[in-house]
mmCIF file of N, CA, C and O in Angstrom:
data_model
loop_
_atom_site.group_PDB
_atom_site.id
_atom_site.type_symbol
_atom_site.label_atom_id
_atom_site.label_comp_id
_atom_site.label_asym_id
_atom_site.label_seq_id
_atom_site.Cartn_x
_atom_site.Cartn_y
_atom_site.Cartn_z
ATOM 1 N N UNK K 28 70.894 90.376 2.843
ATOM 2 C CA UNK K 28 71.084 89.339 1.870
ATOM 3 C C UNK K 28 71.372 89.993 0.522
ATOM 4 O O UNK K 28 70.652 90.874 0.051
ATOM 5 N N UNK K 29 72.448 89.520 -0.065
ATOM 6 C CA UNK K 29 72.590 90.273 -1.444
ATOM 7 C C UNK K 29 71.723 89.790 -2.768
ATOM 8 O O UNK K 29 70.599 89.364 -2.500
ATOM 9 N N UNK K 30 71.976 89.800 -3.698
ATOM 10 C CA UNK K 30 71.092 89.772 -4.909
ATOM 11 C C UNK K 30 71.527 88.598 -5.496
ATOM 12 O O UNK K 30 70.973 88.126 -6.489
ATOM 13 N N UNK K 31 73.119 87.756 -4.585
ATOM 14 C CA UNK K 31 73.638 86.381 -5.450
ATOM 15 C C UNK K 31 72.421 85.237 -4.566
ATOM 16 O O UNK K 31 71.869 84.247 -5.048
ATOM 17 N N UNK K 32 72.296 85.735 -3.322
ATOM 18 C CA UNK K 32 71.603 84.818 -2.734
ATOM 19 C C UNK K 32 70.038 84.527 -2.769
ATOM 20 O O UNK K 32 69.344 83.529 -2.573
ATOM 21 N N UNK K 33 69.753 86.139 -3.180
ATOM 22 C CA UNK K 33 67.985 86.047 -3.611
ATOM 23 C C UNK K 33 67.884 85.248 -5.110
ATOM 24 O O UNK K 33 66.899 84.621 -5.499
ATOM 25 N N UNK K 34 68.850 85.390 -5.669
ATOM 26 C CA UNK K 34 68.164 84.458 -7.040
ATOM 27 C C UNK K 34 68.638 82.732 -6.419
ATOM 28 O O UNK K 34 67.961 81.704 -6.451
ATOM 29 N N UNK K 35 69.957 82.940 -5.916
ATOM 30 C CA UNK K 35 69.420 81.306 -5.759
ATOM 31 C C UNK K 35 68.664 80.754 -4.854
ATOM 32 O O UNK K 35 68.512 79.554 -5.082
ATOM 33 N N UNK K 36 68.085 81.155 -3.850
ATOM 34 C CA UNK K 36 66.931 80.834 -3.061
ATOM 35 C C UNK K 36 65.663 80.981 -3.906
ATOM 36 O O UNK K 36 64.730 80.203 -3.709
ATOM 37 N N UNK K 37 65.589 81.845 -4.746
ATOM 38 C CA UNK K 37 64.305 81.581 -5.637
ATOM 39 C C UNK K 37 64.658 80.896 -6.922
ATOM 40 O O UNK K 37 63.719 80.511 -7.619
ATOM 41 N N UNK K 38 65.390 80.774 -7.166
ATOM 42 C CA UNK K 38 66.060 79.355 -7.923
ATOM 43 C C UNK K 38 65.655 77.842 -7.512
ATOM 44 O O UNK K 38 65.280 76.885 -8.190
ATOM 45 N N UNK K 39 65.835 77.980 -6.415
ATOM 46 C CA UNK K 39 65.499 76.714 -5.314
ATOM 47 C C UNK K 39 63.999 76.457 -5.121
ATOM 48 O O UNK K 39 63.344 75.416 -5.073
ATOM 49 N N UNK K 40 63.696 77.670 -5.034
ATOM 50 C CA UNK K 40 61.722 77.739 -4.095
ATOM 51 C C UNK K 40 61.338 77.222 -5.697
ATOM 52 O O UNK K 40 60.521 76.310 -5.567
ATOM 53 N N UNK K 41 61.622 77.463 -7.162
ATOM 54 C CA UNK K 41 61.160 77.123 -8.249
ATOM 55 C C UNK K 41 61.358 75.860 -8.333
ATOM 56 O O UNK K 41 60.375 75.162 -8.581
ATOM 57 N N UNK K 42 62.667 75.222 -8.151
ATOM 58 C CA UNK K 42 63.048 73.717 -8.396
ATOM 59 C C UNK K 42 61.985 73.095 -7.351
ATOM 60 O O UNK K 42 61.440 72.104 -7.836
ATOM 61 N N UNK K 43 61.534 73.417 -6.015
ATOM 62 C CA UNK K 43 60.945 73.191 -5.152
ATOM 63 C C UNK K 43 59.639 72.914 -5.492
ATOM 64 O O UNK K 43 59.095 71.810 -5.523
ATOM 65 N N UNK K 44 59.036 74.319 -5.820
ATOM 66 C CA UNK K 44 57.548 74.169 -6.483
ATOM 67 C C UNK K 44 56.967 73.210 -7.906
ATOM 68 O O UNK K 44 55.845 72.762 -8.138
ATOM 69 N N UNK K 45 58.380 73.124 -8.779
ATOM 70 C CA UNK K 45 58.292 72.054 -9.601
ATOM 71 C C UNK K 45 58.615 70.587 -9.309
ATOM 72 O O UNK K 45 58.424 69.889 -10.304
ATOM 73 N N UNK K 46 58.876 70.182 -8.664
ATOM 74 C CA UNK K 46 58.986 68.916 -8.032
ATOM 75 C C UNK K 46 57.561 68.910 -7.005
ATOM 76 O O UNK K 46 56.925 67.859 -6.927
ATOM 77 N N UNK K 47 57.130 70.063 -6.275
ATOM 78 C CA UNK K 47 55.654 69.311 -5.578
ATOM 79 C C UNK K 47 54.477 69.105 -6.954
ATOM 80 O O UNK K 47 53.752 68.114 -7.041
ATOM 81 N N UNK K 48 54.477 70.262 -7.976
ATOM 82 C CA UNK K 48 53.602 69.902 -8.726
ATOM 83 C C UNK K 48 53.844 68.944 -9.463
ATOM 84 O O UNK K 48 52.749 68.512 -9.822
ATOM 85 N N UNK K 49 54.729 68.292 -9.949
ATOM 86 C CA UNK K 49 54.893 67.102 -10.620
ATOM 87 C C UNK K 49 54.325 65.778 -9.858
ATOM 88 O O UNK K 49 53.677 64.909 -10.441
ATOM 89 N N UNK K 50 54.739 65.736 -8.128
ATOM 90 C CA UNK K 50 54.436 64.736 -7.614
ATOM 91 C C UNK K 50 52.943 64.888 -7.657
ATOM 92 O O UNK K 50 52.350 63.875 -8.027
ATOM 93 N N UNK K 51 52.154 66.006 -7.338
ATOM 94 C CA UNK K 51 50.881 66.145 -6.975
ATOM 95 C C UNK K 51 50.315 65.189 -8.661
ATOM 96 O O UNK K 51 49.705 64.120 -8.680
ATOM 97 N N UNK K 52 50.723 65.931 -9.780
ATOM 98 C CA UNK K 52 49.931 65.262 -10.998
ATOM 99 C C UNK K 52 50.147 64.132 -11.126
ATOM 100 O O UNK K 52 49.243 63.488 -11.658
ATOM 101 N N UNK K 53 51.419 63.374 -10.708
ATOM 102 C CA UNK K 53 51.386 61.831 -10.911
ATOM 103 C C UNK K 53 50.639 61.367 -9.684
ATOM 104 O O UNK K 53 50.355 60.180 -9.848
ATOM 105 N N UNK K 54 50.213 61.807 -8.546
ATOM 106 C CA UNK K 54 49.768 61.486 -7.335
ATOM 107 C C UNK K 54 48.068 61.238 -7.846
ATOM 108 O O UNK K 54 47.281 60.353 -7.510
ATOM 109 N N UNK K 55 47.923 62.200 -8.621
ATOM 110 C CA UNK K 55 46.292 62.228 -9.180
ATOM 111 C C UNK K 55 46.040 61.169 -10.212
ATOM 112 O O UNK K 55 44.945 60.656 -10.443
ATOM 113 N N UNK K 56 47.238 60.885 -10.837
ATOM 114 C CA UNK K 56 47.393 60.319 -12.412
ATOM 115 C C UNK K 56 47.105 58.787 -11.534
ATOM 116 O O UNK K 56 46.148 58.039 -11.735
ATOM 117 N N UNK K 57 47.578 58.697 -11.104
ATOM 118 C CA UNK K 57 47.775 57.131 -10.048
ATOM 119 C C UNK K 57 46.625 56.779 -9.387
ATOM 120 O O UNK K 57 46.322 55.586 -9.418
ATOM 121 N N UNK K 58 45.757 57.715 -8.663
ATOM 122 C CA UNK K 58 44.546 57.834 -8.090
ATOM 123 C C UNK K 58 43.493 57.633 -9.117
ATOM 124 O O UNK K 58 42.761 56.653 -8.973
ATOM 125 N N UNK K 59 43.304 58.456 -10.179
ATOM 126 C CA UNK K 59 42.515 58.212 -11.181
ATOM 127 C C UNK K 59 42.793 56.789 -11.635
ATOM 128 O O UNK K 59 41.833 56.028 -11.507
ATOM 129 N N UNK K 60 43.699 56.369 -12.047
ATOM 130 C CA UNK K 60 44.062 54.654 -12.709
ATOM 131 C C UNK K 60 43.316 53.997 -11.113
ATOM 132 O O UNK K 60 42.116 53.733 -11.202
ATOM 133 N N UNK K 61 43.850 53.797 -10.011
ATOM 134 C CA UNK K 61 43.250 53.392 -8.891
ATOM 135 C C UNK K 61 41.872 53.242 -8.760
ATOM 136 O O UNK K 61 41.145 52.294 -8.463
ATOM 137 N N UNK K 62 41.672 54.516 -9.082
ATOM 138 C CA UNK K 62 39.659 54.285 -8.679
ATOM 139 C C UNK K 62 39.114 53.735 -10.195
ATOM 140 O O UNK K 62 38.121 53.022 -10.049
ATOM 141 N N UNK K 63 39.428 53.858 -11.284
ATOM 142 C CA UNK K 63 39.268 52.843 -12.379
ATOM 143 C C UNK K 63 39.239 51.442 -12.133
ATOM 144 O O UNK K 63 38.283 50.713 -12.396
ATOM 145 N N UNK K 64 40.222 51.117 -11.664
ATOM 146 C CA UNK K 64 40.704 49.575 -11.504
ATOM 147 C C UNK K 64 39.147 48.734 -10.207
ATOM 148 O O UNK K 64 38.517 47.678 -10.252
ATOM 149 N N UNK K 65 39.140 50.311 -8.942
ATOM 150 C CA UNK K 65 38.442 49.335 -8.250
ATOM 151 C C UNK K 65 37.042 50.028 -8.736
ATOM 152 O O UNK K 65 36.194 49.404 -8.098
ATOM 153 N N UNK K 66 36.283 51.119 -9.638
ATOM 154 C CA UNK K 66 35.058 50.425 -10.351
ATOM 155 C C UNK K 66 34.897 49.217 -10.879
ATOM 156 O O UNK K 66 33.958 48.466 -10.611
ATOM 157 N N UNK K 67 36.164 48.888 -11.953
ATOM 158 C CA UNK K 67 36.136 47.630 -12.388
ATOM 159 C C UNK K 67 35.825 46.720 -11.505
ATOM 160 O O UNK K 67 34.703 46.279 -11.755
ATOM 161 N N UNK K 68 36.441 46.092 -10.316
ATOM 162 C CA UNK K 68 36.236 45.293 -9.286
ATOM 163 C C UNK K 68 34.648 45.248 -9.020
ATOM 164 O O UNK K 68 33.946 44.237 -9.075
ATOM 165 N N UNK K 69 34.345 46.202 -8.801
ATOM 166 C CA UNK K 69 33.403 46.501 -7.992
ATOM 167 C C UNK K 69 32.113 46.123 -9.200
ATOM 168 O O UNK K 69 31.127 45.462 -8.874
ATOM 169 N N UNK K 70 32.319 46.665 -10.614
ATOM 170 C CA UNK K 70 31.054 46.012 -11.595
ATOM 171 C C UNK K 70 31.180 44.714 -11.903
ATOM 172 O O UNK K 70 30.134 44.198 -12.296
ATOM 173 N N UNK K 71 32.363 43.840 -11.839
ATOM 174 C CA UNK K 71 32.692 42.494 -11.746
ATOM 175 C C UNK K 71 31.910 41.689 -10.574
ATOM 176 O O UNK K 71 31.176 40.707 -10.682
ATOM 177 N N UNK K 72 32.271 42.364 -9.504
ATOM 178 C CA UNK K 72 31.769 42.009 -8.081
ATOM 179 C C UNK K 72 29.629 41.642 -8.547
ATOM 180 O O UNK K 72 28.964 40.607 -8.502
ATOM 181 N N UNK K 73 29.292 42.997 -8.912
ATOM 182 C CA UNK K 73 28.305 42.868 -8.958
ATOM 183 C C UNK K 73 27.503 41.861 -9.952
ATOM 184 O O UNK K 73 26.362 41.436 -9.770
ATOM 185 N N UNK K 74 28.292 41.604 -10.951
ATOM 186 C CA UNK K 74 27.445 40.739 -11.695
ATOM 187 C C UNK K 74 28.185 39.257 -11.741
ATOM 188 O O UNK K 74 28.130 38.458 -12.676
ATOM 189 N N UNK K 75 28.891 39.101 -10.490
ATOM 190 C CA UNK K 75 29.368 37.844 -9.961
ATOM 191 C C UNK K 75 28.233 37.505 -9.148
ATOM 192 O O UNK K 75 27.668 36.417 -9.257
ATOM 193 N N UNK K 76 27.754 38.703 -8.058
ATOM 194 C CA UNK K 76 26.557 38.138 -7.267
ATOM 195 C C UNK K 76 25.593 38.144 -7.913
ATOM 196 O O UNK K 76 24.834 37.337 -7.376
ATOM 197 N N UNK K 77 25.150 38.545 -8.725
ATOM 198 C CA UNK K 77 23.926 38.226 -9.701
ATOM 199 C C UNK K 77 24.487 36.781 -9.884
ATOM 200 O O UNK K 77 23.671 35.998 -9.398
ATOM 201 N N UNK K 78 25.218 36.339 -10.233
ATOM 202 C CA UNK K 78 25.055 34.624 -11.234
ATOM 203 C C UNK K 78 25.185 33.869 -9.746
ATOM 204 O O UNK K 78 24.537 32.824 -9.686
ATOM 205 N N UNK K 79 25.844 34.195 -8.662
ATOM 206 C CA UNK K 79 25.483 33.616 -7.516
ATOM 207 C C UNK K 79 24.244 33.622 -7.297
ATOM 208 O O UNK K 79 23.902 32.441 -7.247
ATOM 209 N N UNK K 80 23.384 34.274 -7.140
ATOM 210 C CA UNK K 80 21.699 34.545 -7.081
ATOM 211 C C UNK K 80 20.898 33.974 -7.690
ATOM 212 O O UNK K 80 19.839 33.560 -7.219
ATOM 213 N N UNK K 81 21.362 33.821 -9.145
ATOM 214 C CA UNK K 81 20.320 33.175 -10.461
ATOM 215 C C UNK K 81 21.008 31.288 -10.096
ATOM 216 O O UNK K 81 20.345 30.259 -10.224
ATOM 217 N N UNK K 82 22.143 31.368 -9.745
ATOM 218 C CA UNK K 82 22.092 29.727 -9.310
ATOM 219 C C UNK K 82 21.792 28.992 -8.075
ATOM 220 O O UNK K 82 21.930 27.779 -7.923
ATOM 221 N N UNK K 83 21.315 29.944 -7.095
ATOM 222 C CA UNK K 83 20.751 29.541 -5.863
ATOM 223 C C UNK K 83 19.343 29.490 -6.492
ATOM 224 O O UNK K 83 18.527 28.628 -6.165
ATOM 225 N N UNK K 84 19.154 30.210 -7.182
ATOM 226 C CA UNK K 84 17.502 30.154 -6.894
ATOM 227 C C UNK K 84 17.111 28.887 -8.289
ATOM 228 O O UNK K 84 15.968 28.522 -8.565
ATOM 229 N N UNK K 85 18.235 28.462 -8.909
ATOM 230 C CA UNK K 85 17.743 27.460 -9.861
ATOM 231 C C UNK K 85 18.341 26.018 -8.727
ATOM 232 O O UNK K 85 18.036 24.832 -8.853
ATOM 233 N N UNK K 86 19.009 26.475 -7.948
ATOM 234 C CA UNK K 86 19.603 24.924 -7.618
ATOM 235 C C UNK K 86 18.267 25.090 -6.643
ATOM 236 O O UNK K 86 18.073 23.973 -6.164
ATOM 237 N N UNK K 87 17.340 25.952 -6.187
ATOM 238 C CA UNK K 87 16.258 25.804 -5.094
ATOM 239 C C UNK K 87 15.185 25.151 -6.174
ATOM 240 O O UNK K 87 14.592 24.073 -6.131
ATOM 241 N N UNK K 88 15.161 26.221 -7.167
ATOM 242 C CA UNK K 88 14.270 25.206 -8.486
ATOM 243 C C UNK K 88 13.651 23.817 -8.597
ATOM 244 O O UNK K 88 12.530 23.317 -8.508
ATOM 245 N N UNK K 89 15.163 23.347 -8.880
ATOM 246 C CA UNK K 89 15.457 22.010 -9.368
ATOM 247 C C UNK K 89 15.042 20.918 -7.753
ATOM 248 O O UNK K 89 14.501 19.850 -7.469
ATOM 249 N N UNK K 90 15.585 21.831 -7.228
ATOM 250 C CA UNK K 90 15.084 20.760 -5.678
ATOM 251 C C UNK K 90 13.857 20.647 -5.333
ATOM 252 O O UNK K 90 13.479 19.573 -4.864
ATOM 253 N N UNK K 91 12.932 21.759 -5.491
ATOM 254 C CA UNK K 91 11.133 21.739 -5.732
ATOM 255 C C UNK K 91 10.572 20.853 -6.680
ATOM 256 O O UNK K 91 9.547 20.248 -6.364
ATOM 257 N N UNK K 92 11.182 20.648 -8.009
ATOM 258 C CA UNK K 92 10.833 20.413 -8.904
ATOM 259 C C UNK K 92 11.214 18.428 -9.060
ATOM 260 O O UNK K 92 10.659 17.546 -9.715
ATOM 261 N N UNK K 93 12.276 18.417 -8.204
ATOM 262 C CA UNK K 93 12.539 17.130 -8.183
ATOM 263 C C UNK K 93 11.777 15.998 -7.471
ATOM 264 O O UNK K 93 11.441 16.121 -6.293
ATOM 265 N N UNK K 94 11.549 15.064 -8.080
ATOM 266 C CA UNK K 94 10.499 13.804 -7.792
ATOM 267 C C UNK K 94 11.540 12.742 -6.827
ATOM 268 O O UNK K 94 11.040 11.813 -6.193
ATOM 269 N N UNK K 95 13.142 13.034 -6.812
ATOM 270 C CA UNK K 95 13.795 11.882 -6.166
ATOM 271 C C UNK K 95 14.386 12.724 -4.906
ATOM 272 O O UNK K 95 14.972 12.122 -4.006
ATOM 273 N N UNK K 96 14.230 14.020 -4.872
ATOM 274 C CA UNK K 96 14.169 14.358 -2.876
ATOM 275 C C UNK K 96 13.290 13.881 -2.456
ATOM 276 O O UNK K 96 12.294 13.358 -2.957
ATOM 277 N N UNK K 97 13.929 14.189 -0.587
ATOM 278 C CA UNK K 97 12.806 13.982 -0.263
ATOM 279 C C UNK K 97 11.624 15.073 -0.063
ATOM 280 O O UNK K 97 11.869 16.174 -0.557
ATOM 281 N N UNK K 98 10.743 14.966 0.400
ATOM 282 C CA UNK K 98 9.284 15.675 0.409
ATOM 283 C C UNK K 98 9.465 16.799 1.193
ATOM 284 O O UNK K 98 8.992 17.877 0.834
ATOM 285 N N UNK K 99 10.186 16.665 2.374
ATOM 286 C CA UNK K 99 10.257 17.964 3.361
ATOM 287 C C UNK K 99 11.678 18.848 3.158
ATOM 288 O O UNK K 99 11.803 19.867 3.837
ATOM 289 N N UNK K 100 12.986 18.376 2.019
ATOM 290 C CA UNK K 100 13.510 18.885 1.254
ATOM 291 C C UNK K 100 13.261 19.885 0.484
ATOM 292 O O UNK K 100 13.846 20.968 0.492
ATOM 293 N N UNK K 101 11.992 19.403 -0.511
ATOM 294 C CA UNK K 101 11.547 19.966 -0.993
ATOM 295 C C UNK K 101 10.659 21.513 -1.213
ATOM 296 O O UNK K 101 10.535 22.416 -2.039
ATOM 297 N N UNK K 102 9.934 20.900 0.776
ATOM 298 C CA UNK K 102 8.818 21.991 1.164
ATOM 299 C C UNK K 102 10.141 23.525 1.349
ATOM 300 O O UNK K 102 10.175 24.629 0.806
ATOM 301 N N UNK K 103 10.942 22.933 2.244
ATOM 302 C CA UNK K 103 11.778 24.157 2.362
ATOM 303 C C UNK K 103 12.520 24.412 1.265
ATOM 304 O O UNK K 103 13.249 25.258 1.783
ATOM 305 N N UNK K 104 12.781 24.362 0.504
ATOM 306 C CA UNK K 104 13.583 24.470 -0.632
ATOM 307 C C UNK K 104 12.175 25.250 -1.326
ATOM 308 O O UNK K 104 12.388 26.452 -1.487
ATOM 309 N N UNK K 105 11.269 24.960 -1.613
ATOM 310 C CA UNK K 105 10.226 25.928 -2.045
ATOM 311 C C UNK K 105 9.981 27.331 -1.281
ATOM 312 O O UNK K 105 9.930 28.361 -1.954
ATOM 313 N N UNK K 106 9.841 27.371 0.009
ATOM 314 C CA UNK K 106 9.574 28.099 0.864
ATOM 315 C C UNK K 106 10.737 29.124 0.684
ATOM 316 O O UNK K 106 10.509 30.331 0.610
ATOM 317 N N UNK K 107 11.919 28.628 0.621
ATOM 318 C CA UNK K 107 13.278 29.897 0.600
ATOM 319 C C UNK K 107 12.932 30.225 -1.286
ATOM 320 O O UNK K 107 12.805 31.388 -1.670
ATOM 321 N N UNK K 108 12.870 29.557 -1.842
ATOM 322 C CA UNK K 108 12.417 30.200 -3.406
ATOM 323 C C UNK K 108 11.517 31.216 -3.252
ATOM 324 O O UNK K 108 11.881 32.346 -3.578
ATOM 325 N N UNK K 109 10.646 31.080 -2.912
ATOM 326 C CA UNK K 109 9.654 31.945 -3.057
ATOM 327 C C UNK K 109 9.809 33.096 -1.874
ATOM 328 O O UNK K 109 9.050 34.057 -1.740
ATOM 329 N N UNK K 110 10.884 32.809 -1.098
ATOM 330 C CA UNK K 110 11.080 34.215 -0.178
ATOM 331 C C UNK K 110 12.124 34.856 -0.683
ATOM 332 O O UNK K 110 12.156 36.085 -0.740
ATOM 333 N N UNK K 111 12.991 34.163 -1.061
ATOM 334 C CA UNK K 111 13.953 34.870 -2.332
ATOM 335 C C UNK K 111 13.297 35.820 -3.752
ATOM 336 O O UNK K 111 13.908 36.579 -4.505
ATOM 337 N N UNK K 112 12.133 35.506 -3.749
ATOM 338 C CA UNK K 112 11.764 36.149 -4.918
ATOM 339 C C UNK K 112 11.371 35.182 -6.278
ATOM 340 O O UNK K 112 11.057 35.540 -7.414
ATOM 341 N N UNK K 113 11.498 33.995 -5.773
ATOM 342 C CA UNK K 113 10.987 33.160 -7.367
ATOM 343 C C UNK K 113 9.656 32.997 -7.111
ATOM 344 O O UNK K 113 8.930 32.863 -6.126
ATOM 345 N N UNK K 114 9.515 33.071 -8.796
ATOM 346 C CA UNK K 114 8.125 33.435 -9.114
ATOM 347 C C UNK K 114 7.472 32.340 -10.337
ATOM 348 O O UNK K 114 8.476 31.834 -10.839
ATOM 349 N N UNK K 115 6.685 31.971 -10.775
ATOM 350 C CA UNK K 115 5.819 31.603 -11.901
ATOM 351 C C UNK K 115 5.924 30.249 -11.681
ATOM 352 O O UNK K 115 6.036 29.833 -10.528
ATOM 353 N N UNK K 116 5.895 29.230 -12.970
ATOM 354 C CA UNK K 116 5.672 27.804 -12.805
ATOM 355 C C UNK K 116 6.038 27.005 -11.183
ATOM 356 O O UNK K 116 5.181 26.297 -10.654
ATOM 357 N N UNK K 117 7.106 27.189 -10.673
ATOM 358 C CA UNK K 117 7.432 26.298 -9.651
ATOM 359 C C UNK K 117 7.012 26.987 -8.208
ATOM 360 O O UNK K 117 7.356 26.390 -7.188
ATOM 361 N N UNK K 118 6.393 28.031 -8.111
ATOM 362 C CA UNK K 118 5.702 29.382 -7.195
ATOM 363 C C UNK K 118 4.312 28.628 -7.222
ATOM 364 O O UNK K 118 3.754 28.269 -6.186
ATOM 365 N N UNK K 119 3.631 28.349 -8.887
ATOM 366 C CA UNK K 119 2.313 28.034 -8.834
ATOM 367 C C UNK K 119 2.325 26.351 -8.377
ATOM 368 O O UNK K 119 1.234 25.971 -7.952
ATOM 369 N N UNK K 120 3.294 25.422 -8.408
ATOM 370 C CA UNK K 120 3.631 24.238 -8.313
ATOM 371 C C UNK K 120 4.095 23.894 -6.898
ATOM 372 O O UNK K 120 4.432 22.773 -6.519
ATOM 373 N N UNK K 121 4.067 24.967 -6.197
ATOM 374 C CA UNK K 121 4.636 24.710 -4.602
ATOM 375 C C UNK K 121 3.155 24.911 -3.911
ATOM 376 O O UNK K 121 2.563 24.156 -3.140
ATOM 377 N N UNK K 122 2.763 26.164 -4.442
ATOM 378 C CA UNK K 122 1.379 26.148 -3.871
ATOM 379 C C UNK K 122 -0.001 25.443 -4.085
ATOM 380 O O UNK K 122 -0.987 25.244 -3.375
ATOM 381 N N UNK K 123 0.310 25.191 -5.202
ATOM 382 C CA UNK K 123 -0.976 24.347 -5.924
ATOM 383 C C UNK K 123 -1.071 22.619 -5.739
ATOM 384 O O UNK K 123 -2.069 21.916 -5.579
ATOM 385 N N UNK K 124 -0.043 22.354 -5.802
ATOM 386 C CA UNK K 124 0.720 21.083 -5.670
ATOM 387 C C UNK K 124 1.111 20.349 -4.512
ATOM 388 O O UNK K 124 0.520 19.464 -3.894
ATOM 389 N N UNK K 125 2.257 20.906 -4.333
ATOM 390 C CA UNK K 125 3.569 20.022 -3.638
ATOM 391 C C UNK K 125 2.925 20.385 -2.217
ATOM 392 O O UNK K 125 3.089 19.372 -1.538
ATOM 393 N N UNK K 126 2.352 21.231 -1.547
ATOM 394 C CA UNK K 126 1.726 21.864 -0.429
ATOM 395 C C UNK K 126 0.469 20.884 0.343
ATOM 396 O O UNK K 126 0.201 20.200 1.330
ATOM 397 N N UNK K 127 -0.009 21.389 -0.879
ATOM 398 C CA UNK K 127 -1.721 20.721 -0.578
ATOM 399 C C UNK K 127 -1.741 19.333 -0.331
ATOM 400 O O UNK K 127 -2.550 18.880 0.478
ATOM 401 N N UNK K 128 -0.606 18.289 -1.189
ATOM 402 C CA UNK K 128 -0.337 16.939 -1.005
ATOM 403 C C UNK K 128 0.318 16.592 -0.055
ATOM 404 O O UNK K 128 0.416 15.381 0.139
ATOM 405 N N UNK K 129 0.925 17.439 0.773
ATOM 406 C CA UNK K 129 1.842 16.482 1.627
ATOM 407 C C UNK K 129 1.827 17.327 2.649
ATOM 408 O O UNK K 129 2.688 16.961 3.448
ATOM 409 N N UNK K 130 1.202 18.404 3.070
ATOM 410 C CA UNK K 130 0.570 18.764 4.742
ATOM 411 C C UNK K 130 -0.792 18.097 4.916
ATOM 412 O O UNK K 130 -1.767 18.832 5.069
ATOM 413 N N UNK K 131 -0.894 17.235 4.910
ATOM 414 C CA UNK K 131 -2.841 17.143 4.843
ATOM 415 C C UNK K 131 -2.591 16.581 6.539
ATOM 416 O O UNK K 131 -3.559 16.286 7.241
#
C-alpha cells in the first residue's frame, strides 16, 4: 500500500471516529434529558398518589362521620379508615361511639 492510500484510509478511520463520538455525546445528551423528564413523571406520579390517599381517607372520613348513611356503611367505612392508617377524632369516634351503639 503506498503512502496516497495510508493517509486516506486514516483520513477516513478519523472522519469515522468523529462521527461515532459525536453520535455517542448526543446519544448521552438525549438520555440525560430522558431520565430528567421521567424523574419528573415519576415525582408528579408520587404526589398524585398522595392526594389520591388524603381523599380516600377523607371521603372514608366524611362517611363515618355522617349522620344520613346508613349505619353498616358507616361501620365499614370506619373499619377501612382506620386500617388505612386514620387516626385521632373519627378513630376515637368509631371506637367510642359509632361501635358500641350499633353492635349491641
Amino acid at each position: 500500500m503506498n503512502a496516497e492510500n495510508w493517509i486516506t484510509l486514516l483520513g477516513i478511520a478519523f472522519v469515522f471516529a468523529g462521527t461515532c463520538i459525536t453520535a455517542a455525546a448526543g446519544i448521552r445528551k438525549s438520555d440525560n434529558a430522558l431520565m430528567r423528564k421521567i424523574e419528573s413523571i415519576e415525582a408528579r406520579d408520587e404526589k398524585n398518589s398522595e392526594h389520591i390517599r388524603e381523599q380516600y381517607l377523607c371521603i372514608l372520613r366524611l362517611t363515618v362521620m355522617s349522620e344520613e348513611m346508613p349505619i353498616s356503611e358507616r361501620i365499614i367505612a370506619g373499619k377501612k379508615y382506620i386500617d388505612e392508617g386514620g387516626n385521632g377524632d373519627v378513630k376515637e369516634y368509631y371506637y367510642n361511639h359509632l361501635l358500641p351503639e350499633h353492635t349491641k
